[in-house]
PDB file of C-alpha atoms in Angstrom:
ATOM      1  CA  PHE M 742     -10.860  -5.261   3.439  1.00 67.00           C
ATOM      2  CA  ALA M 743     -10.365  -2.065   5.501  1.00 73.00           C
ATOM      3  CA  ILE M 744     -11.422  -1.300   8.884  1.00 75.00           C
ATOM      4  CA  GLY M 745     -12.228   2.304   9.810  1.00 81.00           C
ATOM      5  CA  VAL M 746     -14.460   4.210  12.312  1.00 84.00           C
ATOM      6  CA  HIS M 747     -17.692   5.556  10.991  1.00 83.00           C
ATOM      7  CA  GLY M 748     -18.445   8.172  13.665  1.00 80.00           C
ATOM      8  CA  LEU M 749     -20.297   7.323  16.827  1.00 81.00           C
ATOM      9  CA  LYS M 750     -23.906   7.860  15.751  1.00 81.00           C
ATOM     10  CA  HIS M 751     -25.512   8.223  12.398  1.00 82.00           C
ATOM     11  CA  ASP M 752     -27.410  11.284  13.775  1.00 83.00           C
ATOM     12  CA  GLY M 753     -25.968  13.968  11.609  1.00 82.00           C
ATOM     13  CA  LYS M 754     -24.807  15.956  14.556  1.00 85.00           C
ATOM     14  CA  LEU M 755     -21.206  15.283  14.816  1.00 88.00           C
ATOM     15  CA  PHE M 756     -20.427  18.485  12.858  1.00 89.00           C
ATOM     16  CA  ARG M 757     -23.216  20.668  13.993  1.00 91.00           C
ATOM     17  CA  THR M 758     -21.111  22.556  16.435  1.00 94.00           C
ATOM     18  CA  LYS M 759     -17.452  22.500  17.515  1.00 96.00           C
ATOM     19  CA  GLU M 760     -18.585  21.545  21.089  1.00 95.00           C
ATOM     20  CA  ILE M 761     -20.266  18.505  19.859  1.00 94.00           C
ATOM     21  CA  PHE M 762     -17.381  17.286  17.764  1.00 93.00           C
ATOM     22  CA  SER M 763     -14.798  17.953  20.464  1.00 95.00           C
ATOM     23  CA  GLU M 764     -17.038  16.079  22.936  1.00 95.00           C
ATOM     24  CA  ARG M 765     -17.197  12.902  20.555  1.00 93.00           C
ATOM     25  CA  ALA M 766     -13.550  13.114  19.243  1.00 95.00           C
ATOM     26  CA  PRO M 767     -12.007  11.465  22.119  1.00 96.00           C
ATOM     27  CA  ARG M 768     -14.424   8.447  21.998  1.00 95.00           C
ATOM     28  CA  ILE M 769     -13.786   8.269  18.308  1.00 95.00           C
ATOM     29  CA  ASN M 770     -10.020   8.280  18.925  1.00 96.00           C
ATOM     30  CA  ALA M 771     -10.439   5.591  21.659  1.00 97.00           C
ATOM     31  CA  TYR M 772     -12.230   3.268  19.083  1.00 95.00           C
ATOM     32  CA  LEU M 773      -9.532   4.050  16.446  1.00 95.00           C
ATOM     33  CA  GLU M 774      -7.027   2.836  19.024  1.00 96.00           C
ATOM     34  CA  LYS M 775      -8.902  -0.109  20.222  1.00 96.00           C
ATOM     35  CA  TRP M 776      -9.646  -1.401  16.768  1.00 94.00           C
ATOM     36  CA  GLY M 777      -6.067  -0.647  15.632  1.00 93.00           C
ATOM     37  CA  THR M 778      -7.005   1.459  12.596  1.00 92.00           C
ATOM     38  CA  LYS M 779      -6.013   4.857  11.308  1.00 93.00           C
ATOM     39  CA  GLY M 780      -9.116   5.308   9.065  1.00 93.00           C
ATOM     40  CA  PHE M 781     -12.208   7.294   9.605  1.00 91.00           C
ATOM     41  CA  THR M 782     -15.378   7.938   7.357  1.00 88.00           C
ATOM     42  CA  THR M 783     -17.983  10.548   8.315  1.00 86.00           C
ATOM     43  CA  PRO M 784     -21.646   9.493   8.716  1.00 81.00           C
ATOM     44  CA  SER M 785     -23.657  10.763   5.733  1.00 80.00           C
ATOM     45  CA  MET M 786     -20.643  12.480   4.275  1.00 80.00           C
ATOM     46  CA  LEU M 787     -20.979  15.394   6.617  1.00 82.00           C
ATOM     47  CA  ARG M 788     -17.478  16.834   7.535  1.00 88.00           C
ATOM     48  CA  ASN M 789     -15.270  19.609   8.707  1.00 92.00           C
ATOM     49  CA  HIS M 790     -11.635  18.791   7.570  1.00 92.00           C
ATOM     50  CA  GLU M 791     -10.227  21.384  10.105  1.00 94.00           C
ATOM     51  CA  TRP M 792     -11.871  19.820  13.069  1.00 95.00           C
ATOM     52  CA  MET M 793     -11.164  16.355  11.962  1.00 94.00           C
ATOM     53  CA  LEU M 794      -7.478  17.023  12.375  1.00 96.00           C
ATOM     54  CA  GLU M 795      -8.160  16.321  16.060  1.00 95.00           C
ATOM     55  CA  LEU M 796      -8.662  12.672  15.203  1.00 96.00           C
ATOM     56  CA  ASN M 797      -5.787  10.169  15.144  1.00 96.00           C
ATOM     57  CA  ILE M 798      -6.097   9.228  11.529  1.00 95.00           C
ATOM     58  CA  ASP M 799      -3.828   8.687   8.431  1.00 95.00           C
ATOM     59  CA  PHE M 800      -6.765   8.719   6.032  1.00 94.00           C
ATOM     60  CA  CYS M 801     -10.324   9.653   5.631  1.00 93.00           C
ATOM     61  CA  VAL M 802     -13.005   8.751   3.202  1.00 90.00           C
ATOM     62  CA  SER M 803     -15.511  11.503   3.747  1.00 89.00           C
ATOM     63  CA  THR M 804     -15.902  13.393   0.658  1.00 89.00           C
ATOM     64  CA  PHE M 805     -16.900  12.787  -3.033  1.00 91.00           C
ATOM     65  CA  ASP M 806     -15.684  14.319  -6.338  1.00 92.00           C
ATOM     66  CA  THR M 807     -19.338  15.219  -7.181  1.00 88.00           C
ATOM     67  CA  ASP M 808     -22.692  13.861  -5.937  1.00 79.00           C
ATOM     68  CA  PRO M 809     -25.803  16.075  -5.943  1.00 79.00           C
ATOM     69  CA  PHE M 810     -27.652  13.483  -3.971  1.00 78.00           C
ATOM     70  CA  GLU M 811     -25.643  13.645  -0.717  1.00 76.00           C
ATOM     71  CA  PRO M 812     -26.842  15.708   2.308  1.00 74.00           C
ATOM     72  CA  VAL M 813     -24.087  18.186   1.555  1.00 74.00           C
ATOM     73  CA  PRO M 814     -24.138  18.226  -2.149  1.00 73.00           C
ATOM     74  CA  GLU M 815     -21.002  20.106  -3.084  1.00 77.00           C
ATOM     75  CA  GLY M 816     -18.067  17.793  -3.771  1.00 85.00           C
ATOM     76  CA  VAL M 817     -14.369  18.384  -3.678  1.00 90.00           C
ATOM     77  CA  GLY M 818     -14.153  18.518  -7.463  1.00 92.00           C
ATOM     78  CA  THR M 819     -11.182  16.032  -7.992  1.00 96.00           C
ATOM     79  CA  ILE M 820     -10.769  12.456  -8.813  1.00 97.00           C
ATOM     80  CA  PHE M 821      -7.483  12.339  -6.778  1.00 97.00           C
ATOM     81  CA  PRO M 822      -6.620  11.756  -3.079  1.00 97.00           C
ATOM     82  CA  PHE M 823      -5.367  15.080  -1.312  1.00 96.00           C
ATOM     83  CA  TRP M 824      -3.777  15.928   1.830  1.00 96.00           C
ATOM     84  CA  VAL M 825      -5.479  17.838   4.677  1.00 96.00           C
ATOM     85  CA  ARG M 826      -2.888  19.604   6.693  1.00 95.00           C
ATOM     86  CA  SER M 827      -3.040  21.752   9.903  1.00 94.00           C
ATOM     87  CA  LYS M 828      -1.942  25.289   9.564  1.00 92.00           C
ATOM     88  CA  THR M 829      -0.720  25.205  13.155  1.00 91.00           C
ATOM     89  CA  SER M 830       0.773  21.758  13.729  1.00 91.00           C
ATOM     90  CA  ASP M 831       2.319  18.765  11.881  1.00 92.00           C
ATOM     91  CA  ARG M 832      -1.098  16.881  11.914  1.00 93.00           C
ATOM     92  CA  GLU M 833      -2.295  15.689   8.449  1.00 95.00           C
ATOM     93  CA  PHE M 834      -4.488  12.949   6.986  1.00 95.00           C
ATOM     94  CA  LEU M 835      -4.962  11.891   3.348  1.00 96.00           C
ATOM     95  CA  GLU M 836      -8.633  12.485   2.187  1.00 95.00           C
ATOM     96  CA  LEU M 837      -9.713   9.833  -0.482  1.00 95.00           C
ATOM     97  CA  PRO M 838     -12.860  11.060  -2.220  1.00 95.00           C
ATOM     98  CA  TYR M 839     -15.600   8.575  -3.490  1.00 92.00           C
ATOM     99  CA  THR M 840     -15.362   8.865  -7.179  1.00 96.00           C
ATOM    100  CA  LEU M 841     -18.160   6.391  -8.053  1.00 95.00           C
ATOM    101  CA  VAL M 842     -21.602   7.014  -6.981  1.00 92.00           C
ATOM    102  CA  GLN M 843     -22.715   4.855  -3.908  1.00 91.00           C
ATOM    103  CA  ASP M 844     -24.655   1.667  -4.547  1.00 93.00           C
ATOM    104  CA  PHE M 845     -27.615   2.844  -2.393  1.00 91.00           C
ATOM    105  CA  THR M 846     -27.779   6.046  -4.345  1.00 91.00           C
ATOM    106  CA  LEU M 847     -27.423   4.392  -7.726  1.00 94.00           C
ATOM    107  CA  PHE M 848     -29.793   1.349  -7.228  1.00 94.00           C
ATOM    108  CA  VAL M 849     -32.292   2.496  -4.317  1.00 92.00           C
ATOM    109  CA  ILE M 850     -32.782   6.171  -4.697  1.00 91.00           C
ATOM    110  CA  LEU M 851     -32.355   6.364  -8.497  1.00 93.00           C
ATOM    111  CA  SER M 852     -33.819   2.861  -9.135  1.00 94.00           C
ATOM    112  CA  GLU M 853     -31.093   2.119 -11.794  1.00 95.00           C
ATOM    113  CA  LYS M 854     -31.405  -1.458 -13.054  1.00 96.00           C
ATOM    114  CA  THR M 855     -27.770  -1.683 -14.420  1.00 97.00           C
ATOM    115  CA  ASN M 856     -24.322  -0.730 -13.446  1.00 97.00           C
ATOM    116  CA  SER M 857     -23.527   1.223 -16.599  1.00 98.00           C
ATOM    117  CA  LEU M 858     -23.063   4.405 -14.668  1.00 96.00           C
ATOM    118  CA  TRP M 859     -20.377   2.879 -12.664  1.00 97.00           C
ATOM    119  CA  LYS M 860     -18.590   1.514 -15.822  1.00 98.00           C
ATOM    120  CA  GLU M 861     -18.873   4.748 -17.785  1.00 98.00           C
ATOM    121  CA  LYS M 862     -17.528   6.842 -14.765  1.00 97.00           C
ATOM    122  CA  LEU M 863     -14.688   4.216 -14.181  1.00 98.00           C
ATOM    123  CA  ASP M 864     -13.728   4.512 -17.911  1.00 98.00           C
ATOM    124  CA  TRP M 865     -13.540   8.236 -17.612  1.00 98.00           C
ATOM    125  CA  ILE M 866     -11.546   8.221 -14.344  1.00 98.00           C
ATOM    126  CA  ALA M 867      -9.184   5.766 -15.965  1.00 98.00           C
ATOM    127  CA  GLN M 868      -8.764   7.903 -18.999  1.00 98.00           C
ATOM    128  CA  ASN M 869      -7.737  10.713 -16.670  1.00 98.00           C
ATOM    129  CA  GLY M 870      -5.454   8.836 -14.413  1.00 97.00           C
ATOM    130  CA  GLY M 871      -7.609   9.223 -11.484  1.00 97.00           C
ATOM    131  CA  MET M 872      -8.648   7.144  -8.368  1.00 96.00           C
ATOM    132  CA  ALA M 873     -11.747   4.857  -8.720  1.00 96.00           C
ATOM    133  CA  LEU M 874     -13.162   4.544  -5.169  1.00 94.00           C
ATOM    134  CA  LEU M 875     -16.532   2.921  -4.408  1.00 92.00           C
ATOM    135  CA  ASN M 876     -18.480   2.641  -1.317  1.00 87.00           C
ATOM    136  CA  THR M 877     -20.723  -0.291  -1.181  1.00 89.00           C
ATOM    137  CA  HIS M 878     -23.127  -1.526   1.502  1.00 87.00           C
ATOM    138  CA  PRO M 879     -23.551  -5.222   1.849  1.00 88.00           C
ATOM    139  CA  ASP M 880     -26.749  -4.581   3.942  1.00 89.00           C
ATOM    140  CA  TYR M 881     -28.449  -3.366   0.772  1.00 90.00           C
ATOM    141  CA  MET M 882     -27.301  -6.343  -1.346  1.00 92.00           C
ATOM    142  CA  ASN M 883     -29.600  -9.192  -2.002  1.00 91.00           C
ATOM    143  CA  PHE M 884     -27.420 -12.365  -1.844  1.00 94.00           C
ATOM    144  CA  ASP M 885     -29.974 -15.042  -2.092  1.00 90.00           C
ATOM    145  CA  GLY M 886     -31.605 -14.107  -5.557  1.00 85.00           C
ATOM    146  CA  GLN M 887     -35.061 -13.950  -3.995  1.00 88.00           C
ATOM    147  CA  GLU M 888     -37.501 -11.122  -4.326  1.00 90.00           C
ATOM    148  CA  LEU M 889     -35.914  -7.807  -3.745  1.00 86.00           C
ATOM    149  CA  LEU M 890     -36.959  -5.677  -0.526  1.00 83.00           C
ATOM    150  CA  ASP M 891     -37.627  -1.969  -0.815  1.00 86.00           C
ATOM    151  CA  GLU M 892     -33.971  -1.109  -0.144  1.00 90.00           C
ATOM    152  CA  GLU M 893     -32.096  -3.923  -1.927  1.00 92.00           C
ATOM    153  CA  TYR M 894     -30.502  -4.712  -5.162  1.00 95.00           C
ATOM    154  CA  PRO M 895     -29.110  -7.760  -6.738  1.00 95.00           C
ATOM    155  CA  VAL M 896     -25.456  -8.570  -5.720  1.00 96.00           C
ATOM    156  CA  ALA M 897     -24.923  -9.695  -9.119  1.00 95.00           C
ATOM    157  CA  LEU M 898     -24.656  -6.023 -10.200  1.00 96.00           C
ATOM    158  CA  TYR M 899     -21.782  -5.515  -7.951  1.00 96.00           C
ATOM    159  CA  ILE M 900     -20.101  -8.892  -8.907  1.00 96.00           C
ATOM    160  CA  GLU M 901     -20.425  -7.991 -12.629  1.00 98.00           C
ATOM    161  CA  PHE M 902     -18.787  -4.636 -11.944  1.00 98.00           C
ATOM    162  CA  LEU M 903     -15.755  -6.285 -10.340  1.00 97.00           C
ATOM    163  CA  GLN M 904     -15.581  -8.659 -13.259  1.00 98.00           C
ATOM    164  CA  TYR M 905     -15.629  -5.750 -15.607  1.00 98.00           C
ATOM    165  CA  ILE M 906     -12.779  -4.034 -13.849  1.00 98.00           C
ATOM    166  CA  LYS M 907     -10.680  -7.151 -13.766  1.00 97.00           C
ATOM    167  CA  SER M 908     -11.329  -7.768 -17.515  1.00 97.00           C
ATOM    168  CA  ALA M 909     -11.174  -4.159 -18.891  1.00 97.00           C
ATOM    169  CA  TYR M 910      -8.340  -3.037 -16.772  1.00 97.00           C
ATOM    170  CA  ALA M 911      -6.205  -6.221 -16.251  1.00 96.00           C
ATOM    171  CA  GLY M 912      -2.713  -5.212 -15.086  1.00 94.00           C
ATOM    172  CA  LYS M 913      -3.482  -1.428 -15.310  1.00 95.00           C
ATOM    173  CA  TYR M 914      -4.704  -0.771 -11.727  1.00 93.00           C
ATOM    174  CA  PHE M 915      -3.603  -0.746  -8.240  1.00 90.00           C
ATOM    175  CA  PRO M 916      -6.012  -2.693  -6.152  1.00 91.00           C
ATOM    176  CA  ALA M 917      -5.599  -1.272  -2.739  1.00 92.00           C
ATOM    177  CA  VAL M 918      -7.689  -0.444   0.309  1.00 91.00           C
ATOM    178  CA  PRO M 919      -7.455   3.196   1.727  1.00 90.00           C
ATOM    179  CA  SER M 920      -4.827   2.308   4.287  1.00 90.00           C
ATOM    180  CA  GLU M 921      -2.657   1.140   1.525  1.00 92.00           C
ATOM    181  CA  ILE M 922      -3.116   4.167  -0.582  1.00 93.00           C
ATOM    182  CA  ALA M 923      -2.341   6.399   2.429  1.00 91.00           C
ATOM    183  CA  ALA M 924       0.919   4.548   3.115  1.00 91.00           C
ATOM    184  CA  TYR M 925       1.876   4.542  -0.393  1.00 92.00           C
ATOM    185  CA  LEU M 926       1.346   8.228  -0.885  1.00 92.00           C
ATOM    186  CA  LYS M 927       3.008   9.179   2.478  1.00 90.00           C
ATOM    187  CA  GLN M 928       6.140   7.547   1.093  1.00 90.00           C
ATOM    188  CA  ALA M 929       5.963   9.208  -2.308  1.00 80.00           C
TER     189      ALA M 929
END
């Protein structure tokens, strides 16, 4: 698993102004240091890569290739990780875009009953040599098989997707967490 800081608050204000960001950045950096991580994910996928260079991070998971259901619906248009580099210093971090729709969007907002969209997109990503990155939320998974609450989906959909990956792509993928991808690409 991976540990990363996910902002300070999920209030949508981190990138509202440079002043707010600069006020919160030192506290975010303090948590990064305290928790021994170099990873960051922005709340609600709101972001400003230029400002984020103030954070002491090696990698960030704060974009998506394409997802019209996010608060900022324009994606980065790529299924590959990319470097965000400062124009005035040697600071940089690796941005890893989500390439598979988030579980909450798929099963709660869109009310999908199967994981076929994940499988179809994964197959397309594999055919194009891209990175499959999925963000899941255990707090929306129903683990006990009981009646689903309003914002839950059966964990079996996630488990079955993992089984699909293992069987359809055995020996053909690099199962890594974001920190491992960042370290690997930094050496390349």
